[in-house]
Amino acid sequence: MKDFIVLLLFCHVASPGKHSLKYFFTTSSGVKNFPDYVAVGLVDEVPAGYYDSISKTVEGKQDWTQKMFEDDPQHMEWYTQRCLLHQYDDKAQIDILKQQLNQTEGVHIFQRMSSCEWDDETGEVNGFVQYGYDGEDFLAFDLKTLTWIAPKQQAVITKHKWDRDRALSERSTYFITQQCPQFMKRYLDLGKSSLLRTELPSVSLLQKTPSSPVSCHATGFYPTRAMMFWRKDGEELYEDVEHEEILPNHDGSFQMSVDLNLSSVTPEDWRRYECVFYLSGAKNDIVTKLDKAVIRTNWGKTGILTLLCFFC
């Protein structure tokens, strides 16, 4: 239930080469047996800190964050005060929206996400601050114009009010361009033994039947800042290709697949295709040539026992 409410609106996947620091703040009204305010911080999609309105205590979710708070209690106190302030402001915002929209009963959820990304290959830094109400986008800060974008008519009144709040715009700009990147780089350094580790996967070519797409499957990699694609004659393919989402393994590593439809490809052209796996931080890509001899299948005599579990 916690994860559902906290991540109800915002679902983002880190891009290869980029590191991220994200803060999710979720305030609810009418939800029974659950804190009416929850805050979660993630570094490179890894939960690093947690706070809720019941415990009123910032908790480190990783060994390195817990040690950081122990060594720097002022930093933990800063987070505690920020959570208390957001809790008060967001609770008031829910009450305002309920009045504006004539909502007297039911469950209502107000969310904010503040985030920044740093590309360790180019040095580029980006970020955003955005809000959601009852599972839909509500307002997003435009760093170029220093104004708020309202995707829904119900947010226009709040947009005009926030546009006039110069201090709010200045705080949002400072967070995106200064504070968040500084914090992120500090956390990456403190947690580098786990956050910056890289583990390459084993890559296999799989096929269910002779007429099925060939799946390039990578498993056992870490972190999630990875991508995989098919290419032909050195050029990435976009047609006849289907990408599957990155999934976790039981040991903390990840797996992913990308399928290639070969229905219109002649056997003579197979040698022109290859699967490429890229992992941020790794020295080299893993390139797997499309070769019928190495495809593992669950048809014929070869590979039945090996892939029995995969295709069950």
PDB file of C-alpha atoms in Angstrom:
ATOM      1  CA  MET A   1       0.000   0.000   0.000  1.00  0.00           C
ATOM      2  CA  LYS A   2       2.835   2.410   0.851  1.00  0.00           C
ATOM      3  CA  ASP A   3       4.616   1.900  -2.435  1.00  0.00           C
ATOM      4  CA  PHE A   4       1.354   2.226  -4.345  1.00  0.00           C
ATOM      5  CA  ILE A   5       0.466   5.590  -2.858  1.00  0.00           C
ATOM      6  CA  VAL A   6       3.968   7.028  -2.988  1.00  0.00           C
ATOM      7  CA  LEU A   7       4.468   6.038  -6.629  1.00  0.00           C
ATOM      8  CA  LEU A   8       0.870   6.405  -7.749  1.00  0.00           C
ATOM      9  CA  LEU A   9       1.576   9.225 -10.172  1.00  0.00           C
ATOM     10  CA  PHE A  10       5.273   9.330 -10.907  1.00  0.00           C
ATOM     11  CA  CYS A  11       7.042   6.425 -12.596  1.00  0.00           C
ATOM     12  CA  HIS A  12      10.402   7.189 -14.170  1.00  0.00           C
ATOM     13  CA  VAL A  13      13.265   5.020 -15.318  1.00  0.00           C
ATOM     14  CA  ALA A  14      16.834   6.264 -15.208  1.00  0.00           C
ATOM     15  CA  SER A  15      18.496   6.765 -18.583  1.00  0.00           C
ATOM     16  CA  PRO A  16      21.866   5.225 -19.402  1.00  0.00           C
ATOM     17  CA  GLY A  17      24.728   7.457 -18.259  1.00  0.00           C
ATOM     18  CA  LYS A  18      22.498   9.521 -15.978  1.00  0.00           C
ATOM     19  CA  HIS A  19      22.273   9.634 -12.200  1.00  0.00           C
ATOM     20  CA  SER A  20      19.205  10.905 -10.398  1.00  0.00           C
ATOM     21  CA  LEU A  21      18.027  12.161  -7.029  1.00  0.00           C
ATOM     22  CA  LYS A  22      14.263  12.116  -6.536  1.00  0.00           C
ATOM     23  CA  TYR A  23      11.991  13.113  -3.696  1.00  0.00           C
ATOM     24  CA  PHE A  24       8.384  11.912  -3.506  1.00  0.00           C
ATOM     25  CA  PHE A  25       6.002  13.614  -1.070  1.00  0.00           C
ATOM     26  CA  THR A  26       2.516  12.141  -0.723  1.00  0.00           C
ATOM     27  CA  THR A  27      -0.247  13.717   1.359  1.00  0.00           C
ATOM     28  CA  SER A  28      -3.573  11.921   1.630  1.00  0.00           C
ATOM     29  CA  SER A  29      -7.034  12.656   2.960  1.00  0.00           C
ATOM     30  CA  GLY A  30      -9.557   9.978   3.839  1.00  0.00           C
ATOM     31  CA  VAL A  31      -7.144   7.020   3.752  1.00  0.00           C
ATOM     32  CA  LYS A  32      -7.644   4.833   6.813  1.00  0.00           C
ATOM     33  CA  ASN A  33      -4.846   3.087   8.704  1.00  0.00           C
ATOM     34  CA  PHE A  34      -2.144   4.886   6.756  1.00  0.00           C
ATOM     35  CA  PRO A  35       0.053   7.945   7.456  1.00  0.00           C
ATOM     36  CA  ASP A  36      -1.471  11.073   5.944  1.00  0.00           C
ATOM     37  CA  TYR A  37       2.000  12.180   4.866  1.00  0.00           C
ATOM     38  CA  VAL A  38       4.859  10.083   3.446  1.00  0.00           C
ATOM     39  CA  ALA A  39       8.189  11.231   2.038  1.00  0.00           C
ATOM     40  CA  VAL A  40      10.672   9.039   0.167  1.00  0.00           C
ATOM     41  CA  GLY A  41      14.071   9.894  -1.310  1.00  0.00           C
ATOM     42  CA  LEU A  42      15.709   7.817  -4.045  1.00  0.00           C
ATOM     43  CA  VAL A  43      19.235   7.936  -5.435  1.00  0.00           C
ATOM     44  CA  ASP A  44      19.513   6.246  -8.830  1.00  0.00           C
ATOM     45  CA  GLU A  45      16.087   4.682  -8.174  1.00  0.00           C
ATOM     46  CA  VAL A  46      17.358   3.121  -4.911  1.00  0.00           C
ATOM     47  CA  PRO A  47      15.326   4.080  -1.780  1.00  0.00           C
ATOM     48  CA  ALA A  48      17.687   6.094   0.407  1.00  0.00           C
ATOM     49  CA  GLY A  49      15.492   7.814   3.009  1.00  0.00           C
ATOM     50  CA  TYR A  50      11.982   7.662   4.433  1.00  0.00           C
ATOM     51  CA  TYR A  51       9.723   9.798   6.655  1.00  0.00           C
ATOM     52  CA  ASP A  52       6.057   9.664   7.599  1.00  0.00           C
ATOM     53  CA  SER A  53       3.658  11.654   9.752  1.00  0.00           C
ATOM     54  CA  ILE A  54       3.357   8.883  12.337  1.00  0.00           C
ATOM     55  CA  SER A  55       7.032   8.283  13.111  1.00  0.00           C
ATOM     56  CA  LYS A  56       8.029  11.939  12.496  1.00  0.00           C
ATOM     57  CA  THR A  57      11.585  10.643  12.100  1.00  0.00           C
ATOM     58  CA  VAL A  58      13.823  10.549   9.032  1.00  0.00           C
ATOM     59  CA  GLU A  59      15.092   7.013   8.468  1.00  0.00           C
ATOM     60  CA  GLY A  60      18.054   5.998   6.325  1.00  0.00           C
ATOM     61  CA  LYS A  61      17.089   3.058   4.097  1.00  0.00           C
ATOM     62  CA  GLN A  62      20.662   2.139   3.152  1.00  0.00           C
ATOM     63  CA  ASP A  63      23.687   1.547   5.346  1.00  0.00           C
ATOM     64  CA  TRP A  64      25.463   4.565   3.886  1.00  0.00           C
ATOM     65  CA  THR A  65      22.497   6.912   4.420  1.00  0.00           C
ATOM     66  CA  GLN A  66      22.053   5.769   7.993  1.00  0.00           C
ATOM     67  CA  LYS A  67      25.762   6.394   8.654  1.00  0.00           C
ATOM     68  CA  MET A  68      25.510   9.793   6.938  1.00  0.00           C
ATOM     69  CA  PHE A  69      22.718  10.837   9.302  1.00  0.00           C
ATOM     70  CA  GLU A  70      24.666   9.570  12.298  1.00  0.00           C
ATOM     71  CA  ASP A  71      27.796  11.478  11.247  1.00  0.00           C
ATOM     72  CA  ASP A  72      25.875  14.598  10.216  1.00  0.00           C
ATOM     73  CA  PRO A  73      22.809  15.020  12.480  1.00  0.00           C
ATOM     74  CA  GLN A  74      22.268  18.538  11.137  1.00  0.00           C
ATOM     75  CA  HIS A  75      21.603  17.075   7.697  1.00  0.00           C
ATOM     76  CA  MET A  76      18.993  14.724   9.149  1.00  0.00           C
ATOM     77  CA  GLU A  77      17.430  17.636  11.068  1.00  0.00           C
ATOM     78  CA  TRP A  78      17.247  19.649   7.838  1.00  0.00           C
ATOM     79  CA  TYR A  79      15.273  16.836   6.218  1.00  0.00           C
ATOM     80  CA  THR A  80      13.010  16.541   9.251  1.00  0.00           C
ATOM     81  CA  GLN A  81      12.153  20.241   9.145  1.00  0.00           C
ATOM     82  CA  ARG A  82      11.561  20.153   5.387  1.00  0.00           C
ATOM     83  CA  CYS A  83       9.179  17.217   5.789  1.00  0.00           C
ATOM     84  CA  LEU A  84       7.275  18.995   8.537  1.00  0.00           C
ATOM     85  CA  LEU A  85       6.973  22.105   6.361  1.00  0.00           C
ATOM     86  CA  HIS A  86       5.825  20.159   3.314  1.00  0.00           C
ATOM     87  CA  GLN A  87       3.375  18.198   5.421  1.00  0.00           C
ATOM     88  CA  TYR A  88       1.755  21.416   6.654  1.00  0.00           C
ATOM     89  CA  ASP A  89       1.717  23.108   3.225  1.00  0.00           C
ATOM     90  CA  ASP A  90       0.427  20.091   1.306  1.00  0.00           C
ATOM     91  CA  LYS A  91      -2.292  19.337   3.830  1.00  0.00           C
ATOM     92  CA  ALA A  92      -3.496  22.917   3.457  1.00  0.00           C
ATOM     93  CA  GLN A  93      -3.360  22.558  -0.328  1.00  0.00           C
ATOM     94  CA  ILE A  94      -5.615  19.496  -0.229  1.00  0.00           C
ATOM     95  CA  ASP A  95      -8.155  21.446   1.833  1.00  0.00           C
ATOM     96  CA  ILE A  96      -8.044  24.320  -0.680  1.00  0.00           C
ATOM     97  CA  LEU A  97      -8.537  22.013  -3.649  1.00  0.00           C
ATOM     98  CA  LYS A  98     -11.403  20.164  -1.980  1.00  0.00           C
ATOM     99  CA  GLN A  99     -13.177  23.496  -1.464  1.00  0.00           C
ATOM    100  CA  GLN A 100     -12.484  24.691  -5.022  1.00  0.00           C
ATOM    101  CA  LEU A 101     -13.708  21.427  -6.539  1.00  0.00           C
ATOM    102  CA  ASN A 102     -16.616  21.015  -4.101  1.00  0.00           C
ATOM    103  CA  GLN A 103     -15.272  17.728  -2.756  1.00  0.00           C
ATOM    104  CA  THR A 104     -16.578  16.924   0.692  1.00  0.00           C
ATOM    105  CA  GLU A 105     -15.973  13.173   0.951  1.00  0.00           C
ATOM    106  CA  GLY A 106     -13.814  10.391  -0.410  1.00  0.00           C
ATOM    107  CA  VAL A 107     -10.100   9.723  -0.702  1.00  0.00           C
ATOM    108  CA  HIS A 108      -7.888  12.494  -2.077  1.00  0.00           C
ATOM    109  CA  ILE A 109      -4.152  12.431  -2.695  1.00  0.00           C
ATOM    110  CA  PHE A 110      -1.804  15.347  -3.314  1.00  0.00           C
ATOM    111  CA  GLN A 111       1.698  14.545  -4.531  1.00  0.00           C
ATOM    112  CA  ARG A 112       4.832  16.432  -5.332  1.00  0.00           C
ATOM    113  CA  MET A 113       8.033  15.184  -6.900  1.00  0.00           C
ATOM    114  CA  SER A 114      11.257  17.144  -6.947  1.00  0.00           C
ATOM    115  CA  SER A 115      14.058  15.669  -8.983  1.00  0.00           C
ATOM    116  CA  CYS A 116      17.338  16.282 -10.743  1.00  0.00           C
ATOM    117  CA  GLU A 117      19.460  14.269 -13.165  1.00  0.00           C
ATOM    118  CA  TRP A 118      23.181  14.458 -13.840  1.00  0.00           C
ATOM    119  CA  ASP A 119      24.763  12.964 -16.938  1.00  0.00           C
ATOM    120  CA  ASP A 120      28.192  11.717 -15.862  1.00  0.00           C
ATOM    121  CA  GLU A 121      29.277  11.530 -19.505  1.00  0.00           C
ATOM    122  CA  THR A 122      28.376  15.062 -20.636  1.00  0.00           C
ATOM    123  CA  GLY A 123      28.118  16.874 -17.293  1.00  0.00           C
ATOM    124  CA  GLU A 124      24.619  18.116 -18.169  1.00  0.00           C
ATOM    125  CA  VAL A 125      22.250  18.735 -15.244  1.00  0.00           C
ATOM    126  CA  ASN A 126      18.447  18.837 -15.552  1.00  0.00           C
ATOM    127  CA  GLY A 127      15.628  18.742 -13.067  1.00  0.00           C
ATOM    128  CA  PHE A 128      11.985  19.428 -12.417  1.00  0.00           C
ATOM    129  CA  VAL A 129       9.367  20.071  -9.763  1.00  0.00           C
ATOM    130  CA  GLN A 130       5.865  18.803 -10.397  1.00  0.00           C
ATOM    131  CA  TYR A 131       2.629  18.116  -8.558  1.00  0.00           C
ATOM    132  CA  GLY A 132      -0.256  15.716  -8.914  1.00  0.00           C
ATOM    133  CA  TYR A 133      -3.746  15.536  -7.491  1.00  0.00           C
ATOM    134  CA  ASP A 134      -5.874  12.393  -7.287  1.00  0.00           C
ATOM    135  CA  GLY A 135      -3.594  10.459  -9.630  1.00  0.00           C
ATOM    136  CA  GLU A 136      -3.392  13.066 -12.400  1.00  0.00           C
ATOM    137  CA  ASP A 137      -0.826  15.701 -13.349  1.00  0.00           C
ATOM    138  CA  PHE A 138      -1.656  18.986 -11.638  1.00  0.00           C
ATOM    139  CA  LEU A 139       1.173  21.530 -12.003  1.00  0.00           C
ATOM    140  CA  ALA A 140       4.746  21.488 -13.305  1.00  0.00           C
ATOM    141  CA  PHE A 141       7.420  24.164 -12.973  1.00  0.00           C
ATOM    142  CA  ASP A 142       8.858  25.579 -16.209  1.00  0.00           C
ATOM    143  CA  LEU A 143      12.473  26.506 -15.508  1.00  0.00           C
ATOM    144  CA  LYS A 144      12.774  28.549 -18.717  1.00  0.00           C
ATOM    145  CA  THR A 145       9.835  30.880 -18.071  1.00  0.00           C
ATOM    146  CA  LEU A 146       9.795  30.571 -14.261  1.00  0.00           C
ATOM    147  CA  THR A 147       6.058  29.892 -14.439  1.00  0.00           C
ATOM    148  CA  TRP A 148       3.799  26.939 -13.697  1.00  0.00           C
ATOM    149  CA  ILE A 149       2.183  24.747 -16.345  1.00  0.00           C
ATOM    150  CA  ALA A 150      -1.401  23.625 -15.693  1.00  0.00           C
ATOM    151  CA  PRO A 151      -2.421  20.584 -17.790  1.00  0.00           C
ATOM    152  CA  LYS A 152      -5.905  20.520 -16.234  1.00  0.00           C
ATOM    153  CA  GLN A 153      -8.494  23.294 -16.000  1.00  0.00           C
ATOM    154  CA  GLN A 154      -8.900  22.594 -12.293  1.00  0.00           C
ATOM    155  CA  ALA A 155      -5.292  23.710 -11.735  1.00  0.00           C
ATOM    156  CA  VAL A 156      -5.541  27.111 -13.449  1.00  0.00           C
ATOM    157  CA  ILE A 157      -6.527  29.016 -10.304  1.00  0.00           C
ATOM    158  CA  THR A 158      -3.551  27.581  -8.419  1.00  0.00           C
ATOM    159  CA  LYS A 159      -1.253  28.279 -11.390  1.00  0.00           C
ATOM    160  CA  HIS A 160      -2.068  31.992 -11.386  1.00  0.00           C
ATOM    161  CA  LYS A 161      -1.565  32.155  -7.641  1.00  0.00           C
ATOM    162  CA  TRP A 162       1.810  30.383  -7.784  1.00  0.00           C
ATOM    163  CA  ASP A 163       2.959  32.432 -10.784  1.00  0.00           C
ATOM    164  CA  ARG A 164       2.657  35.521  -8.594  1.00  0.00           C
ATOM    165  CA  ASP A 165       4.687  33.910  -5.816  1.00  0.00           C
ATOM    166  CA  ARG A 166       8.222  34.985  -6.741  1.00  0.00           C
ATOM    167  CA  ALA A 167       9.754  33.327  -3.675  1.00  0.00           C
ATOM    168  CA  LEU A 168       8.301  29.963  -4.720  1.00  0.00           C
ATOM    169  CA  SER A 169       9.807  30.307  -8.201  1.00  0.00           C
ATOM    170  CA  GLU A 170      13.191  31.225  -6.734  1.00  0.00           C
ATOM    171  CA  ARG A 171      13.135  28.231  -4.375  1.00  0.00           C
ATOM    172  CA  SER A 172      12.201  25.873  -7.206  1.00  0.00           C
ATOM    173  CA  THR A 173      14.954  27.252  -9.437  1.00  0.00           C
ATOM    174  CA  TYR A 174      17.555  27.010  -6.675  1.00  0.00           C
ATOM    175  CA  PHE A 175      16.562  23.432  -5.926  1.00  0.00           C
ATOM    176  CA  ILE A 176      16.795  22.294  -9.553  1.00  0.00           C
ATOM    177  CA  THR A 177      20.023  24.076 -10.482  1.00  0.00           C
ATOM    178  CA  GLN A 178      21.993  24.098  -7.223  1.00  0.00           C
ATOM    179  CA  GLN A 179      20.798  22.198  -4.188  1.00  0.00           C
ATOM    180  CA  CYS A 180      19.636  18.930  -5.728  1.00  0.00           C
ATOM    181  CA  PRO A 181      22.756  18.392  -7.904  1.00  0.00           C
ATOM    182  CA  GLN A 182      25.015  19.125  -4.913  1.00  0.00           C
ATOM    183  CA  PHE A 183      23.166  16.642  -2.723  1.00  0.00           C
ATOM    184  CA  MET A 184      23.141  14.004  -5.472  1.00  0.00           C
ATOM    185  CA  LYS A 185      26.897  14.155  -6.051  1.00  0.00           C
ATOM    186  CA  ARG A 186      27.498  13.947  -2.309  1.00  0.00           C
ATOM    187  CA  TYR A 187      25.283  10.880  -1.997  1.00  0.00           C
ATOM    188  CA  LEU A 188      26.868   9.199  -5.001  1.00  0.00           C
ATOM    189  CA  ASP A 189      30.251   9.621  -3.361  1.00  0.00           C
ATOM    190  CA  LEU A 190      29.070   8.341   0.027  1.00  0.00           C
ATOM    191  CA  GLY A 191      27.247   5.358  -1.457  1.00  0.00           C
ATOM    192  CA  LYS A 192      29.565   4.635  -4.365  1.00  0.00           C
ATOM    193  CA  SER A 193      30.406   1.117  -3.184  1.00  0.00           C
ATOM    194  CA  SER A 194      26.823   0.101  -3.920  1.00  0.00           C
ATOM    195  CA  LEU A 195      25.398   2.822  -6.155  1.00  0.00           C
ATOM    196  CA  LEU A 196      28.252   2.926  -8.650  1.00  0.00           C
ATOM    197  CA  ARG A 197      28.964  -0.783  -8.877  1.00  0.00           C
ATOM    198  CA  THR A 198      28.471  -2.408 -12.257  1.00  0.00           C
ATOM    199  CA  GLU A 199      27.662  -6.031 -12.987  1.00  0.00           C
ATOM    200  CA  LEU A 200      27.491  -7.266 -16.559  1.00  0.00           C
ATOM    201  CA  PRO A 201      24.783  -9.744 -17.549  1.00  0.00           C
ATOM    202  CA  SER A 202      24.735 -13.009 -19.373  1.00  0.00           C
ATOM    203  CA  VAL A 203      23.069 -12.489 -22.750  1.00  0.00           C
ATOM    204  CA  SER A 204      21.182 -15.208 -24.635  1.00  0.00           C
ATOM    205  CA  LEU A 205      19.153 -15.474 -27.817  1.00  0.00           C
ATOM    206  CA  LEU A 206      15.848 -17.253 -27.202  1.00  0.00           C
ATOM    207  CA  GLN A 207      13.063 -18.425 -29.503  1.00  0.00           C
ATOM    208  CA  LYS A 208       9.873 -20.258 -28.600  1.00  0.00           C
ATOM    209  CA  THR A 209       9.018 -21.649 -32.049  1.00  0.00           C
ATOM    210  CA  PRO A 210      10.615 -21.428 -35.508  1.00  0.00           C
ATOM    211  CA  SER A 211       8.143 -18.666 -36.432  1.00  0.00           C
ATOM    212  CA  SER A 212       8.403 -16.710 -33.150  1.00  0.00           C
ATOM    213  CA  PRO A 213      10.448 -13.515 -32.747  1.00  0.00           C
ATOM    214  CA  VAL A 214      14.001 -13.981 -31.491  1.00  0.00           C
ATOM    215  CA  SER A 215      14.370 -12.553 -28.003  1.00  0.00           C
ATOM    216  CA  CYS A 216      17.678 -11.095 -26.871  1.00  0.00           C
ATOM    217  CA  HIS A 217      17.602 -11.652 -23.115  1.00  0.00           C
ATOM    218  CA  ALA A 218      20.055 -10.142 -20.620  1.00  0.00           C
ATOM    219  CA  THR A 219      19.983 -11.113 -16.951  1.00  0.00           C
ATOM    220  CA  GLY A 220      22.145 -10.416 -13.916  1.00  0.00           C
ATOM    221  CA  PHE A 221      23.090  -6.795 -14.653  1.00  0.00           C
ATOM    222  CA  TYR A 222      23.310  -3.832 -12.276  1.00  0.00           C
ATOM    223  CA  PRO A 223      22.374  -0.964 -12.162  1.00  0.00           C
ATOM    224  CA  THR A 224      19.240  -0.241 -14.199  1.00  0.00           C
ATOM    225  CA  ARG A 225      21.006   2.428 -16.256  1.00  0.00           C
ATOM    226  CA  ALA A 226      21.131   0.056 -19.174  1.00  0.00           C
ATOM    227  CA  MET A 227      19.735  -0.251 -22.659  1.00  0.00           C
ATOM    228  CA  MET A 228      19.514  -3.017 -25.225  1.00  0.00           C
ATOM    229  CA  PHE A 229      18.611  -2.892 -28.887  1.00  0.00           C
ATOM    230  CA  TRP A 230      18.855  -4.714 -32.199  1.00  0.00           C
ATOM    231  CA  ARG A 231      20.796  -3.281 -35.096  1.00  0.00           C
ATOM    232  CA  LYS A 232      21.246  -4.151 -38.745  1.00  0.00           C
ATOM    233  CA  ASP A 233      24.435  -3.320 -40.619  1.00  0.00           C
ATOM    234  CA  GLY A 234      25.476  -1.212 -37.622  1.00  0.00           C
ATOM    235  CA  GLU A 235      22.260   0.873 -37.546  1.00  0.00           C
ATOM    236  CA  GLU A 236      19.766   0.619 -34.680  1.00  0.00           C
ATOM    237  CA  LEU A 237      16.410  -0.900 -35.627  1.00  0.00           C
ATOM    238  CA  TYR A 238      13.068   0.601 -34.627  1.00  0.00           C
ATOM    239  CA  GLU A 239      10.663  -1.428 -36.766  1.00  0.00           C
ATOM    240  CA  ASP A 240       9.821  -5.071 -36.007  1.00  0.00           C
ATOM    241  CA  VAL A 241      11.378  -4.617 -32.551  1.00  0.00           C
ATOM    242  CA  GLU A 242       9.608  -4.828 -29.196  1.00  0.00           C
ATOM    243  CA  HIS A 243      11.267  -3.751 -25.946  1.00  0.00           C
ATOM    244  CA  GLU A 244      10.298  -5.329 -22.631  1.00  0.00           C
ATOM    245  CA  GLU A 245      10.551  -3.446 -19.337  1.00  0.00           C
ATOM    246  CA  ILE A 246      13.455  -3.915 -16.935  1.00  0.00           C
ATOM    247  CA  LEU A 247      12.536  -6.427 -14.217  1.00  0.00           C
ATOM    248  CA  PRO A 248      14.227  -7.223 -10.896  1.00  0.00           C
ATOM    249  CA  ASN A 249      15.828 -10.560 -10.068  1.00  0.00           C
ATOM    250  CA  HIS A 250      15.668 -12.144  -6.620  1.00  0.00           C
ATOM    251  CA  ASP A 251      19.355 -11.360  -5.979  1.00  0.00           C
ATOM    252  CA  GLY A 252      19.002  -7.603  -6.525  1.00  0.00           C
ATOM    253  CA  SER A 253      20.200  -7.628 -10.132  1.00  0.00           C
ATOM    254  CA  PHE A 254      17.974  -6.989 -13.158  1.00  0.00           C
ATOM    255  CA  GLN A 255      16.870  -8.532 -16.439  1.00  0.00           C
ATOM    256  CA  MET A 256      15.493  -7.225 -19.713  1.00  0.00           C
ATOM    257  CA  SER A 257      14.600  -8.449 -23.206  1.00  0.00           C
ATOM    258  CA  VAL A 258      14.166  -7.039 -26.687  1.00  0.00           C
ATOM    259  CA  ASP A 259      12.386  -9.061 -29.384  1.00  0.00           C
ATOM    260  CA  LEU A 260      13.113  -9.044 -33.117  1.00  0.00           C
ATOM    261  CA  ASN A 261      10.482 -10.157 -35.640  1.00  0.00           C
ATOM    262  CA  LEU A 262      12.254 -12.085 -38.409  1.00  0.00           C
ATOM    263  CA  SER A 263       9.188 -13.023 -40.461  1.00  0.00           C
ATOM    264  CA  SER A 264      10.325 -10.881 -43.396  1.00  0.00           C
ATOM    265  CA  VAL A 265      14.067 -11.608 -43.067  1.00  0.00           C
ATOM    266  CA  THR A 266      15.693 -14.200 -45.300  1.00  0.00           C
ATOM    267  CA  PRO A 267      18.133 -16.685 -43.722  1.00  0.00           C
ATOM    268  CA  GLU A 268      20.929 -15.182 -45.811  1.00  0.00           C
ATOM    269  CA  ASP A 269      20.406 -11.781 -44.129  1.00  0.00           C
ATOM    270  CA  TRP A 270      20.563 -13.043 -40.541  1.00  0.00           C
ATOM    271  CA  ARG A 271      24.286 -12.328 -40.351  1.00  0.00           C
ATOM    272  CA  ARG A 272      23.525  -8.611 -40.786  1.00  0.00           C
ATOM    273  CA  TYR A 273      21.731  -8.460 -37.419  1.00  0.00           C
ATOM    274  CA  GLU A 274      23.138  -8.216 -33.896  1.00  0.00           C
ATOM    275  CA  CYS A 275      21.902  -7.461 -30.392  1.00  0.00           C
ATOM    276  CA  VAL A 276      23.697  -4.773 -28.384  1.00  0.00           C
ATOM    277  CA  PHE A 277      23.614  -4.420 -24.589  1.00  0.00           C
ATOM    278  CA  TYR A 278      24.898  -1.156 -23.063  1.00  0.00           C
ATOM    279  CA  LEU A 279      25.486  -0.595 -19.342  1.00  0.00           C
ATOM    280  CA  SER A 280      26.453   2.773 -17.927  1.00  0.00           C
ATOM    281  CA  GLY A 281      29.893   2.536 -16.334  1.00  0.00           C
ATOM    282  CA  ALA A 282      30.957  -0.544 -18.269  1.00  0.00           C
ATOM    283  CA  LYS A 283      33.954  -0.265 -20.585  1.00  0.00           C
ATOM    284  CA  ASN A 284      32.476  -2.181 -23.505  1.00  0.00           C
ATOM    285  CA  ASP A 285      29.102  -3.112 -24.938  1.00  0.00           C
ATOM    286  CA  ILE A 286      28.045  -6.758 -25.199  1.00  0.00           C
ATOM    287  CA  VAL A 287      27.361  -7.561 -28.843  1.00  0.00           C
ATOM    288  CA  THR A 288      25.622 -10.810 -29.787  1.00  0.00           C
ATOM    289  CA  LYS A 289      25.442 -11.813 -33.450  1.00  0.00           C
ATOM    290  CA  LEU A 290      22.195 -13.277 -34.740  1.00  0.00           C
ATOM    291  CA  ASP A 291      23.206 -16.876 -35.355  1.00  0.00           C
ATOM    292  CA  LYS A 292      20.795 -19.796 -35.571  1.00  0.00           C
ATOM    293  CA  ALA A 293      23.425 -22.063 -34.040  1.00  0.00           C
ATOM    294  CA  VAL A 294      23.432 -20.168 -30.715  1.00  0.00           C
ATOM    295  CA  ILE A 295      19.682 -19.610 -30.351  1.00  0.00           C
ATOM    296  CA  ARG A 296      18.249 -21.501 -27.387  1.00  0.00           C
ATOM    297  CA  THR A 297      14.785 -22.916 -28.028  1.00  0.00           C
ATOM    298  CA  ASN A 298      12.107 -25.113 -26.507  1.00  0.00           C
ATOM    299  CA  TRP A 299      11.462 -26.883 -29.811  1.00  0.00           C
ATOM    300  CA  GLY A 300      13.492 -29.674 -31.348  1.00  0.00           C
ATOM    301  CA  LYS A 301      15.924 -31.788 -29.369  1.00  0.00           C
ATOM    302  CA  THR A 302      18.339 -29.049 -28.335  1.00  0.00           C
ATOM    303  CA  GLY A 303      17.537 -26.768 -25.465  1.00  0.00           C
ATOM    304  CA  ILE A 304      14.255 -28.293 -24.257  1.00  0.00           C
ATOM    305  CA  LEU A 305      15.467 -28.993 -20.746  1.00  0.00           C
ATOM    306  CA  THR A 306      17.454 -25.770 -20.557  1.00  0.00           C
ATOM    307  CA  LEU A 307      14.523 -23.506 -21.406  1.00  0.00           C
ATOM    308  CA  LEU A 308      11.718 -25.492 -19.833  1.00  0.00           C
ATOM    309  CA  CYS A 309      11.484 -23.064 -16.916  1.00  0.00           C
ATOM    310  CA  PHE A 310      11.868 -19.953 -19.062  1.00  0.00           C
ATOM    311  CA  PHE A 311       8.903 -20.780 -21.260  1.00  0.00           C
ATOM    312  CA  CYS A 312       6.674 -22.409 -18.651  1.00  0.00           C
TER     313      CYS A 312
END
